[in-house]
mmCIF file of C-alpha atoms and ligand atoms in Angstrom:
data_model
loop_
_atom_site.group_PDB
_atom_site.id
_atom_site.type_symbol
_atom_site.label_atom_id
_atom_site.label_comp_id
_atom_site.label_asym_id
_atom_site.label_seq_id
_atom_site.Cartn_x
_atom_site.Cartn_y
_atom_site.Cartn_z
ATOM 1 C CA UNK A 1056 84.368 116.046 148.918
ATOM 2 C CA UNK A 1057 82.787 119.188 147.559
ATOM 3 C CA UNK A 1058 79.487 120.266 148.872
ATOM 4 C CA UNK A 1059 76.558 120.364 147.147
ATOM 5 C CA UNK A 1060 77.198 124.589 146.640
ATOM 6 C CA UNK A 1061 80.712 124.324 145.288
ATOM 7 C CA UNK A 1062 79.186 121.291 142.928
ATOM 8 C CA UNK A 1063 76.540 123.836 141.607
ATOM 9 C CA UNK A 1064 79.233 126.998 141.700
ATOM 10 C CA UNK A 1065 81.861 124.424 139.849
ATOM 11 C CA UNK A 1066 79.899 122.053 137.643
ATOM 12 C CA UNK A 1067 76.217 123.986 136.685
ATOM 13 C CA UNK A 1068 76.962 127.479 136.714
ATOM 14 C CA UNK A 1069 77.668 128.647 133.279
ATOM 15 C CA UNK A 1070 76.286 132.061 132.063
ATOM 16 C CA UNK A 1071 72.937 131.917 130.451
ATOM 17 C CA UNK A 1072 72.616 133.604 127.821
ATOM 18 C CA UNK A 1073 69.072 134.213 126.848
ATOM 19 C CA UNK A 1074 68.119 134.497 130.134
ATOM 20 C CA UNK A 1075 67.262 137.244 132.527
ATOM 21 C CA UNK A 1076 68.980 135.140 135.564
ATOM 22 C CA UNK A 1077 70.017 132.373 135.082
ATOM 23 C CA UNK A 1078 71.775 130.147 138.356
ATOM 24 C CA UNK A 1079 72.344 131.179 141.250
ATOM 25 C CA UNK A 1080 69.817 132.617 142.727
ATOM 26 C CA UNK A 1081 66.032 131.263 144.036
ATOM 27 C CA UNK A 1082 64.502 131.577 140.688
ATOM 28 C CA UNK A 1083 65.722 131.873 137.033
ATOM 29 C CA UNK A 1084 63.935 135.136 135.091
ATOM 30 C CA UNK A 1085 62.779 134.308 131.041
ATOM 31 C CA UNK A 1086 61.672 136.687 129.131
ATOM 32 C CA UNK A 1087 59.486 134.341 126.049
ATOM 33 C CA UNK A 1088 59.803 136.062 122.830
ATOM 34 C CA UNK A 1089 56.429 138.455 122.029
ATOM 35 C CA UNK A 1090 53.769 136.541 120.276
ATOM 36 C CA UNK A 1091 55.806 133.056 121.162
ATOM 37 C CA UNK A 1092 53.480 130.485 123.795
ATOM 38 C CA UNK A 1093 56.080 128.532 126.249
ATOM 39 C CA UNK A 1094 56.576 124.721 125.755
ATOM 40 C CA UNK A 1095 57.168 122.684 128.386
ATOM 41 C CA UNK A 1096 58.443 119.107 129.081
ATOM 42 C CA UNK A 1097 59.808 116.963 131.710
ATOM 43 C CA UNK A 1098 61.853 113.425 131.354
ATOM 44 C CA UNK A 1099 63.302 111.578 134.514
ATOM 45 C CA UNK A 1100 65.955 109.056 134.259
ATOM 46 C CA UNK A 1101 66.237 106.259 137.076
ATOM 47 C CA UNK A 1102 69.215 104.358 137.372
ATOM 48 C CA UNK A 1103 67.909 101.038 136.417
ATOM 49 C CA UNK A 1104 64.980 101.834 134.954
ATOM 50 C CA UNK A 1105 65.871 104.581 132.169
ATOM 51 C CA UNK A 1106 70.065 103.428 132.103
ATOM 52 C CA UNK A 1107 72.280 100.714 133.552
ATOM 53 C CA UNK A 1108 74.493 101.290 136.289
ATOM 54 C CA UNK A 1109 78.018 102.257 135.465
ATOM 55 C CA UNK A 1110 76.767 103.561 132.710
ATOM 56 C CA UNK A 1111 78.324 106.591 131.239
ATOM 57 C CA UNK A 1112 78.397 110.125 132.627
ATOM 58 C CA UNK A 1113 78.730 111.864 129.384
ATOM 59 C CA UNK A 1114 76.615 109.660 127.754
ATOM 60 C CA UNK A 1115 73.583 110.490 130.083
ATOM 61 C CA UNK A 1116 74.411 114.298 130.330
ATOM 62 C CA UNK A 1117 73.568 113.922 126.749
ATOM 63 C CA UNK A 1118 70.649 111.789 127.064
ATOM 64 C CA UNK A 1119 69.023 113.659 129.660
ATOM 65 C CA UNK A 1120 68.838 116.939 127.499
ATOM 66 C CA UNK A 1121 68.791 114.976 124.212
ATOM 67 C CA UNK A 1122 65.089 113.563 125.736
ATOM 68 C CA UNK A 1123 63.547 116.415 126.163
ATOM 69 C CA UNK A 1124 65.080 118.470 123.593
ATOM 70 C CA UNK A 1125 63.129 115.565 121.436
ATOM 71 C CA UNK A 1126 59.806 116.884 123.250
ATOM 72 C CA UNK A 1127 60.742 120.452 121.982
ATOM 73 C CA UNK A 1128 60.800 118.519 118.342
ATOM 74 C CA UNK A 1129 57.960 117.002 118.422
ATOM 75 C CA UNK A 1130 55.834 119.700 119.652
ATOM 76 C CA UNK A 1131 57.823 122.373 116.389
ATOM 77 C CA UNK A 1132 59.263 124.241 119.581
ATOM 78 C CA UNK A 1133 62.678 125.991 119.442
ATOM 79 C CA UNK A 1134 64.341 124.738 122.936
ATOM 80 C CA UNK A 1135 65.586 128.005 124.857
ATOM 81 C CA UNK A 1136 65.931 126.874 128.556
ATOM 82 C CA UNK A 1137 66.456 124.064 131.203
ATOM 83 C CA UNK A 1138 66.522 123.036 134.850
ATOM 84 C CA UNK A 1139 68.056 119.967 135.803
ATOM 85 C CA UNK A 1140 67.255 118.354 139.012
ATOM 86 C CA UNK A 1141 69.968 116.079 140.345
ATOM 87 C CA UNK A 1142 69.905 113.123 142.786
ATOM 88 C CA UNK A 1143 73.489 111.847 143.114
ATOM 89 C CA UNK A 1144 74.592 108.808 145.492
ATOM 90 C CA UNK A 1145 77.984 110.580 146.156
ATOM 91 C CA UNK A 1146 80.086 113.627 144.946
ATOM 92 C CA UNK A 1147 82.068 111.941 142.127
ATOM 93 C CA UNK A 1148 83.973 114.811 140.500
ATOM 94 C CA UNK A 1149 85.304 112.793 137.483
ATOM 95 C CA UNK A 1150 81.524 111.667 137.514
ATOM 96 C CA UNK A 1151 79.524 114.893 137.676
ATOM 97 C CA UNK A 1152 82.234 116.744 135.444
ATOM 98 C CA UNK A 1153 81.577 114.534 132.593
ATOM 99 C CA UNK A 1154 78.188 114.259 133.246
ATOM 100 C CA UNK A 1155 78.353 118.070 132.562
ATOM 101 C CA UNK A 1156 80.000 117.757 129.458
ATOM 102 C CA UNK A 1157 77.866 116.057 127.792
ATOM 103 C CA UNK A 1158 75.124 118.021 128.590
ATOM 104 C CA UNK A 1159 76.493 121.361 128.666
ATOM 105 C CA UNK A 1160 78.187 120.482 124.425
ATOM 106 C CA UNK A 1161 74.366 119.713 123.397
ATOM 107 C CA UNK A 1162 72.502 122.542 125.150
ATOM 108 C CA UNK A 1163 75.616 124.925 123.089
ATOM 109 C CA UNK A 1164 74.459 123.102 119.925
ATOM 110 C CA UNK A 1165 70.532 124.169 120.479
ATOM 111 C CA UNK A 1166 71.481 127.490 122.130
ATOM 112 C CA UNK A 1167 69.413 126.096 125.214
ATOM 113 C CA UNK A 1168 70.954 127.679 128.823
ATOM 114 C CA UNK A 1169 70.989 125.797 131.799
ATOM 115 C CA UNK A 1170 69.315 128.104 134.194
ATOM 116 C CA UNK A 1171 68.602 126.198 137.581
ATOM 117 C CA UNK A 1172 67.790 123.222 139.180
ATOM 118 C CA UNK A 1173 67.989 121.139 142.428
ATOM 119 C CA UNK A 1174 71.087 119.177 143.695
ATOM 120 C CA UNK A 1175 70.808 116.390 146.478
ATOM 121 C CA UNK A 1176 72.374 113.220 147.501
ATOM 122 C CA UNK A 1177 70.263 110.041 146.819
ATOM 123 C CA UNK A 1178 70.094 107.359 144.390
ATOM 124 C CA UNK A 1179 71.002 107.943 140.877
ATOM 125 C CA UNK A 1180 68.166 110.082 139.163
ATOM 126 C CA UNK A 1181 68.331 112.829 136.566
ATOM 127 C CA UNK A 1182 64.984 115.164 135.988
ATOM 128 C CA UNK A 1183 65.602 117.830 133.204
ATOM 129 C CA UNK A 1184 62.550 120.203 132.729
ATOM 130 C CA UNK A 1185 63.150 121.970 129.142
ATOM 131 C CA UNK A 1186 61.015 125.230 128.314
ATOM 132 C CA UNK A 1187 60.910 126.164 124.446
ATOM 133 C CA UNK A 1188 59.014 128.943 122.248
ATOM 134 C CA UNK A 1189 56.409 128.653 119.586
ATOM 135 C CA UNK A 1190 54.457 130.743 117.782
ATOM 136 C CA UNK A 1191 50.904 130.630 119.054
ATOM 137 C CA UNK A 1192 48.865 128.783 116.832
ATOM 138 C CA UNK A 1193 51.406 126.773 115.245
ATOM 139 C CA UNK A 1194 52.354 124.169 117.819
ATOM 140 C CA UNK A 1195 52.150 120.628 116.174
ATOM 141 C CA UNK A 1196 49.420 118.547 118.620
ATOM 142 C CA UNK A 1197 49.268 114.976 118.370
ATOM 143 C CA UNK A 1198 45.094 115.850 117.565
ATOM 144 C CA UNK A 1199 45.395 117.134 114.191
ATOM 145 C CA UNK A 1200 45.891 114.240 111.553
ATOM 146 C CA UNK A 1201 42.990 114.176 109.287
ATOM 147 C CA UNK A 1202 41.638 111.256 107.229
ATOM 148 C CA UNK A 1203 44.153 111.730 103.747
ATOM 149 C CA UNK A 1204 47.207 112.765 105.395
ATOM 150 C CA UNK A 1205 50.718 110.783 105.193
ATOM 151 C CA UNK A 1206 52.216 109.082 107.630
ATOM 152 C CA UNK A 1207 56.107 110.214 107.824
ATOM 153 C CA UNK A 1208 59.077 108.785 110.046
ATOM 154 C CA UNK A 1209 62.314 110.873 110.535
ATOM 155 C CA UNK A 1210 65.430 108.715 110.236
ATOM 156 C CA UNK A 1211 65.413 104.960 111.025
ATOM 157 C CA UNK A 1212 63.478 102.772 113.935
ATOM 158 C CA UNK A 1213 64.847 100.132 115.706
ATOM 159 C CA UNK A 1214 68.334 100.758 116.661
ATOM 160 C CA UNK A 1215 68.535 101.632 120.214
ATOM 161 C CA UNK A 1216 66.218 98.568 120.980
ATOM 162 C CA UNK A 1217 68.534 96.672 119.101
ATOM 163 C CA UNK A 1218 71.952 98.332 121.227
ATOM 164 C CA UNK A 1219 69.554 96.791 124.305
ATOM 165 C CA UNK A 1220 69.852 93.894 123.121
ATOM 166 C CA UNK A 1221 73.958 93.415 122.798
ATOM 167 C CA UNK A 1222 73.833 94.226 118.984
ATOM 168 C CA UNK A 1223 74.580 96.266 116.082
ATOM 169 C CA UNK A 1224 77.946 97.694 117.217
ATOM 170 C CA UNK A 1225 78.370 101.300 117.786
ATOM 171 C CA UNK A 1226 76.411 102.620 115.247
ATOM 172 C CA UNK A 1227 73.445 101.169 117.471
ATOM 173 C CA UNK A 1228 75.120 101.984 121.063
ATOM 174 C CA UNK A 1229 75.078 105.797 119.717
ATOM 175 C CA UNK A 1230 71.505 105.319 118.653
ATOM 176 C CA UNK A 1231 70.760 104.161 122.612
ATOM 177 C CA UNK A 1232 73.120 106.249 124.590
ATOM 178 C CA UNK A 1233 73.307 109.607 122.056
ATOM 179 C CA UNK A 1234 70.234 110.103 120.087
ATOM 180 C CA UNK A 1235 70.091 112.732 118.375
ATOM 181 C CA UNK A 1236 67.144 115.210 118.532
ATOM 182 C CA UNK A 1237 65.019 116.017 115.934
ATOM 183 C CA UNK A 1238 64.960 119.838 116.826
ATOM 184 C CA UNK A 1239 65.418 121.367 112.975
ATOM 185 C CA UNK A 1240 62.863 119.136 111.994
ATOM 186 C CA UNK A 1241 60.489 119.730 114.227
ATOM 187 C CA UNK A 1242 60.540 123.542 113.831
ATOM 188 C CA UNK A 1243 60.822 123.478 110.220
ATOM 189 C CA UNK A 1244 57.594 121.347 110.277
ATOM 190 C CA UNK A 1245 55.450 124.432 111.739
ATOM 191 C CA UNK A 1246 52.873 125.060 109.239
ATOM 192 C CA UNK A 1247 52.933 122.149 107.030
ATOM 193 C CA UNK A 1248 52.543 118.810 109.406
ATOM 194 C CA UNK A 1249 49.253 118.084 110.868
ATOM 195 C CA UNK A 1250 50.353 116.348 113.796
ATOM 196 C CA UNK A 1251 53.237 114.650 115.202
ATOM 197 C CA UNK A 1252 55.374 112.973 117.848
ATOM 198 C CA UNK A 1253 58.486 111.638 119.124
ATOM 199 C CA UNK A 1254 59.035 107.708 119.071
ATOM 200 C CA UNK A 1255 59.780 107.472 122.475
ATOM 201 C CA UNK A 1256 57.678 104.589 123.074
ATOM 202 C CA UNK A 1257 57.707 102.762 119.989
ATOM 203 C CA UNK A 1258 56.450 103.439 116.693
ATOM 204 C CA UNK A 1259 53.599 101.264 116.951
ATOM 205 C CA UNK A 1260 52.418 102.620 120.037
ATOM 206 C CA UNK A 1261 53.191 106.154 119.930
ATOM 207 C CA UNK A 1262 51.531 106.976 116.567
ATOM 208 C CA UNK A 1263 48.469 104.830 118.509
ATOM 209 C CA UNK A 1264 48.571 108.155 120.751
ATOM 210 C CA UNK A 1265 48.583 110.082 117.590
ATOM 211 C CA UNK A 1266 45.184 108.060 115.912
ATOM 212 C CA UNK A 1267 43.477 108.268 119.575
ATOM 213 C CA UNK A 1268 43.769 112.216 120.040
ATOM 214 C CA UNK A 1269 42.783 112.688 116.260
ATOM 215 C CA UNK A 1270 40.281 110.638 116.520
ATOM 216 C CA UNK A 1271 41.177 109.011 113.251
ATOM 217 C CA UNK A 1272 42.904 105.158 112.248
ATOM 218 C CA UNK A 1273 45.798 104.401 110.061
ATOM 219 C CA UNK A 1274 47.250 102.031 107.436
ATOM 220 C CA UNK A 1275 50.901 101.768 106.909
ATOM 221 C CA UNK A 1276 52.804 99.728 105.128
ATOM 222 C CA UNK A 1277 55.963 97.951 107.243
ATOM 223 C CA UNK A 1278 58.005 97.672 104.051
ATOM 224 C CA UNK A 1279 58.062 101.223 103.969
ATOM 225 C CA UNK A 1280 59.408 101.958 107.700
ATOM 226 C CA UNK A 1281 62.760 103.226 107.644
ATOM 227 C CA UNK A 1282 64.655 100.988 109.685
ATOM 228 C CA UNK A 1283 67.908 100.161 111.607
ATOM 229 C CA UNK A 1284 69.958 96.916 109.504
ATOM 230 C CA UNK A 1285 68.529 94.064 112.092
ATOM 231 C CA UNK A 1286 69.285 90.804 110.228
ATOM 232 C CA UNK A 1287 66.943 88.541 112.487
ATOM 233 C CA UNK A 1288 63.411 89.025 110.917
ATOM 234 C CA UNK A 1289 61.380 88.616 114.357
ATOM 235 C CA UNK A 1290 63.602 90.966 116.054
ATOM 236 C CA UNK A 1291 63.976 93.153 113.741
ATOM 237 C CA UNK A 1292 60.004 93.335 113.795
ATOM 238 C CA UNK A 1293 60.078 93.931 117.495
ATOM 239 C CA UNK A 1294 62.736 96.460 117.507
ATOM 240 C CA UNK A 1295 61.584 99.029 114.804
ATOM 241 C CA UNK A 1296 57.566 98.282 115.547
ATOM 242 C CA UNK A 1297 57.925 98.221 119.723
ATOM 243 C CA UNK A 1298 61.266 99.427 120.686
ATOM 244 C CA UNK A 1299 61.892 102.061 122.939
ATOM 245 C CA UNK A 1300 64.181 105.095 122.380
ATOM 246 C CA UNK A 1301 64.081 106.274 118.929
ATOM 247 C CA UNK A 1302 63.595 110.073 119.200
ATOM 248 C CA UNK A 1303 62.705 110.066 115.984
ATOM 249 C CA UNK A 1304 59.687 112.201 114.750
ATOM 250 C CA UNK A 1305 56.594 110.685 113.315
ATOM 251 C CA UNK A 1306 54.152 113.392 111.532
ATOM 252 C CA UNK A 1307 51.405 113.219 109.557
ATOM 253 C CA UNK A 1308 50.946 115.816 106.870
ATOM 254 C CA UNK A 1309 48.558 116.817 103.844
ATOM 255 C CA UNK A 1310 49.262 115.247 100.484
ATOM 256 C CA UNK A 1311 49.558 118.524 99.328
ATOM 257 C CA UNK A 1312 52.669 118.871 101.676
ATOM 258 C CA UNK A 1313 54.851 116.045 99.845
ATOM 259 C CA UNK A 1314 57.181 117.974 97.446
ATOM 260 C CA UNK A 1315 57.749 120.336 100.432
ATOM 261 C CA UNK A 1316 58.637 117.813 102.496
ATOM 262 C CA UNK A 1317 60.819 115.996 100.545
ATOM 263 C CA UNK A 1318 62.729 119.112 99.930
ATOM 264 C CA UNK A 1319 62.827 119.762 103.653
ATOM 265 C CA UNK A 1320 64.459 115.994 103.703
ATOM 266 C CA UNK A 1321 67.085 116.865 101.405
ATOM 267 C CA UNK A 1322 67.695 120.448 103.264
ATOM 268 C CA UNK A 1323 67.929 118.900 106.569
ATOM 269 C CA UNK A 1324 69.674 115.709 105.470
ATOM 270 C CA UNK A 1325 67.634 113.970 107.299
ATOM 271 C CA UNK A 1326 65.553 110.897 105.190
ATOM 272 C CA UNK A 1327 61.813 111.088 105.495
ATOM 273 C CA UNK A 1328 60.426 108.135 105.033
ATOM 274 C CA UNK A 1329 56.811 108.388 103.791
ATOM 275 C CA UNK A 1330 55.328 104.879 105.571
ATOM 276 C CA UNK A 1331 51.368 105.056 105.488
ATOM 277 C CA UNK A 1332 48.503 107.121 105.664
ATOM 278 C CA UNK A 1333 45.485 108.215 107.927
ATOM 279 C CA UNK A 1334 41.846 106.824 107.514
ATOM 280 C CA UNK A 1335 38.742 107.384 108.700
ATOM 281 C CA UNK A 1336 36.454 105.134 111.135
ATOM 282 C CA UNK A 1337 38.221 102.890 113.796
ATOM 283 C CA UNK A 1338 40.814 104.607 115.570
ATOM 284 C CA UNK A 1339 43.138 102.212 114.967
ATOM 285 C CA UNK A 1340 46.571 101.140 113.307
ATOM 286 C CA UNK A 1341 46.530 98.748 110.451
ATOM 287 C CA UNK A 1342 50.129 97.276 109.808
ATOM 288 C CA UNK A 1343 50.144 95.664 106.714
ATOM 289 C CA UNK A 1344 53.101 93.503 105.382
ATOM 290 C CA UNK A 1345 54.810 93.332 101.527
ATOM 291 C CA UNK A 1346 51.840 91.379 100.432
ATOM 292 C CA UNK A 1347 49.491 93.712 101.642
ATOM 293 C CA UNK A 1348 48.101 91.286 104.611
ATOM 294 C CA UNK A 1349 47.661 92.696 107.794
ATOM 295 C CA UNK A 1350 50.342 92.146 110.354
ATOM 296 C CA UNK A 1351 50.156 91.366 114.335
ATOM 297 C CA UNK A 1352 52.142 94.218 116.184
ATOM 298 C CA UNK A 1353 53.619 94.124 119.546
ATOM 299 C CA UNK A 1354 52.998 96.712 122.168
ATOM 300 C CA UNK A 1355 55.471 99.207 123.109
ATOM 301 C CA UNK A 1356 57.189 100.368 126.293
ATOM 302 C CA UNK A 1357 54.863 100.822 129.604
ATOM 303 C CA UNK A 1358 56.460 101.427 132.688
ATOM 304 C CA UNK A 1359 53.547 99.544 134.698
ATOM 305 C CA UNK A 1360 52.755 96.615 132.472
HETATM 306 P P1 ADP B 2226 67.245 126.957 146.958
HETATM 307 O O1 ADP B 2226 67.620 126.327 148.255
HETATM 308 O O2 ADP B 2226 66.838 128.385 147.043
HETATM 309 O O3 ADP B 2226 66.311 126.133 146.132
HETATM 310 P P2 ADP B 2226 69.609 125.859 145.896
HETATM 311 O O4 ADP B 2226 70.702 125.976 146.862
HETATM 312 O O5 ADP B 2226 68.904 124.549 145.755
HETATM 313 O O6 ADP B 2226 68.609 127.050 146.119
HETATM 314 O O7 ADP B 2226 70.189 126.237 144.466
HETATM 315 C C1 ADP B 2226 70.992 127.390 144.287
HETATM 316 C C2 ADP B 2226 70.957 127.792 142.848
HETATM 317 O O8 ADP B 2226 71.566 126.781 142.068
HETATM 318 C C3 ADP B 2226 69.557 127.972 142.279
HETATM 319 O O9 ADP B 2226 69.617 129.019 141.339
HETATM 320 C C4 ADP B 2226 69.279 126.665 141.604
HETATM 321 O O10 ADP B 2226 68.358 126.822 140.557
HETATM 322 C C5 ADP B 2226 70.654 126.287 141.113
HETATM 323 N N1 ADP B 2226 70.884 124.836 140.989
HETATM 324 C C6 ADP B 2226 70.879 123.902 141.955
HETATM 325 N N2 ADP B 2226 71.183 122.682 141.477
HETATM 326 C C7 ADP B 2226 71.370 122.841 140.148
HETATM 327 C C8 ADP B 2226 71.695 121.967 139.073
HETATM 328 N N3 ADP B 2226 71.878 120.648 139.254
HETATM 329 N N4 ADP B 2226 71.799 122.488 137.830
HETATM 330 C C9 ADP B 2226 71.597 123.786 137.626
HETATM 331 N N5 ADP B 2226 71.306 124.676 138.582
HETATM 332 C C10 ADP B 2226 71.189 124.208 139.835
HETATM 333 MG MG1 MG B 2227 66.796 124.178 145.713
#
């Protein structure tokens, strides 16, 4: 079995590029761009909690970055570095090489480096830390949605709630096991969304984050979410509205901002679904259905409900 050096020397050790030292020795050295503020996020993944065991190694390589990378997004930061602490229950080569892969081929697509990290034996348990740029100034908070603004939802909802439930094929599986960041997106949207997030959570409950720190309610219109094809009405309601997983981004921006926006859709190629829009008075979210009636909406994902 290799020890934990020769795992790091073999497995984590590629040359950083953008980086003034990267692995390998006590401390990586970043030099942030002049005029750019530091972003930075952390995501753990349990074995059982966050993934199934046996899952697989490439798979969660990809996740692991693909998370936080989705934090980057949300926040209009371009991703530039990450550390990746590793609990592993036993030196699997075939395991940790894969593992690798996966997360090595998206950090090359982002131009993110890999500079450090922490290797030890225990249960299963990934913790990647990602550090991005943004301009000062133009970070996109979850406070700023004013009274007026859209409501807008990258992509589709629903489909990696739906892969947890046995469904959907492997169009869903890839939604659960290989989403894909919104990274463009998200840095694109510097300067013309007022707020945003990543549906992490689920959409219900994560733009509830977005209403709370504004200070602001919302009404939008389920018709109008973008969703995964969930034939079962109930679930499908569940899924999109509460499901976990999504890494989509959900932004609100000005009226103003709507032929700009859909022209950043059709850049991107990436649908932007315009689903509601921001009120005044009661922080809260009002989900009406194709009649216009309000609808009941489940909560989303807490670890300790
Ligand atoms: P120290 O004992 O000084 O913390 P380590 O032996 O833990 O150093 O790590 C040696 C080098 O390898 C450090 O640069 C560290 O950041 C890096 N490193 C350790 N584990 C990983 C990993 N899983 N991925 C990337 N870099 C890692
Ligand atoms: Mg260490």
């Amino acid at each position: 079995m290799p020890s934990e050096f020769e795992i790091i020397r073999r497995y984590f050790s590629r040359p950083a590029r953008n980086a003034l030292l990267g692995v390998g020795d006590d401390a990586a050295l970043l030099q942030p761009e002049a005029g750019a503020v530091l972003a930075v996020s952390t995501d753990l993944l349990l074995e059982g909690r966050h993934f199934a065991r046996g899952a697989q190694p490439r798979s969660l390589g990809h996740k692991a970055l693909a998370v936080n990378l989705s934090d980057m997004a949300a926040m209009g930061a371009t991703p530039r570095w990450a550390t990746l602490g590793l609990a592993l229950p036993a030196a699997d080569e075939d395991w940790i090489a894969a593992f690798a892969e996966g997360f090595y081929a998206l950090a090359a697509r982002f131009g993110v480096d890999l500079v450090g990290g922490d290797t030890t034996r225990g249960p299963l348990c990934i913790c990647v830390t990602i550090l991005g740029e943004v301009p000062a100034n133009l970070a996109l908070l979850r406070g700023g949605a004013r009274p007026g603004d859209d409501i807008w939802v990258s992509g589709e909802l629903g489909g990696a709630a739906y892969a947890l439930h046995g469904a959907g094929g492997a169009a869903a599986a890839r939604r659960l096991h290989e989403p894909e960041p919104r990274v463009e997106l998200g840095e694109r949207l510097r300067g013309i969304a007022s707020a945003a997030i990543d549906v992490s959570d689920g959409f219900a409950q994560d733009l509830g984050h977005v209403l709370e720190r504004s200070g602001v309610g919302a009404v939008v219109h389920y018709a109008l979410l973008p969703k995964f094809a969930i034939d079962d009405p109930a679930l499908e309601q569940r899924c999109v509205l509460a499901g976990g997983d999504d890494y989509e981004l959900a932004f609100t921006a000005p009226q103003a901002a709507r032929a700009e926006i859909e022209a950043l859709s059709g850049s991107l190629r990436i649908a932007l679904a315009r689903v509601g829009s921001i009120q005044g008075g009661e922080t809260k979210l009002q989900l009406l259905d194709v009649k216009g009636k309000p609808m009941a909406h489940a909560a989303g994902f807490d670890h300790f409900a």
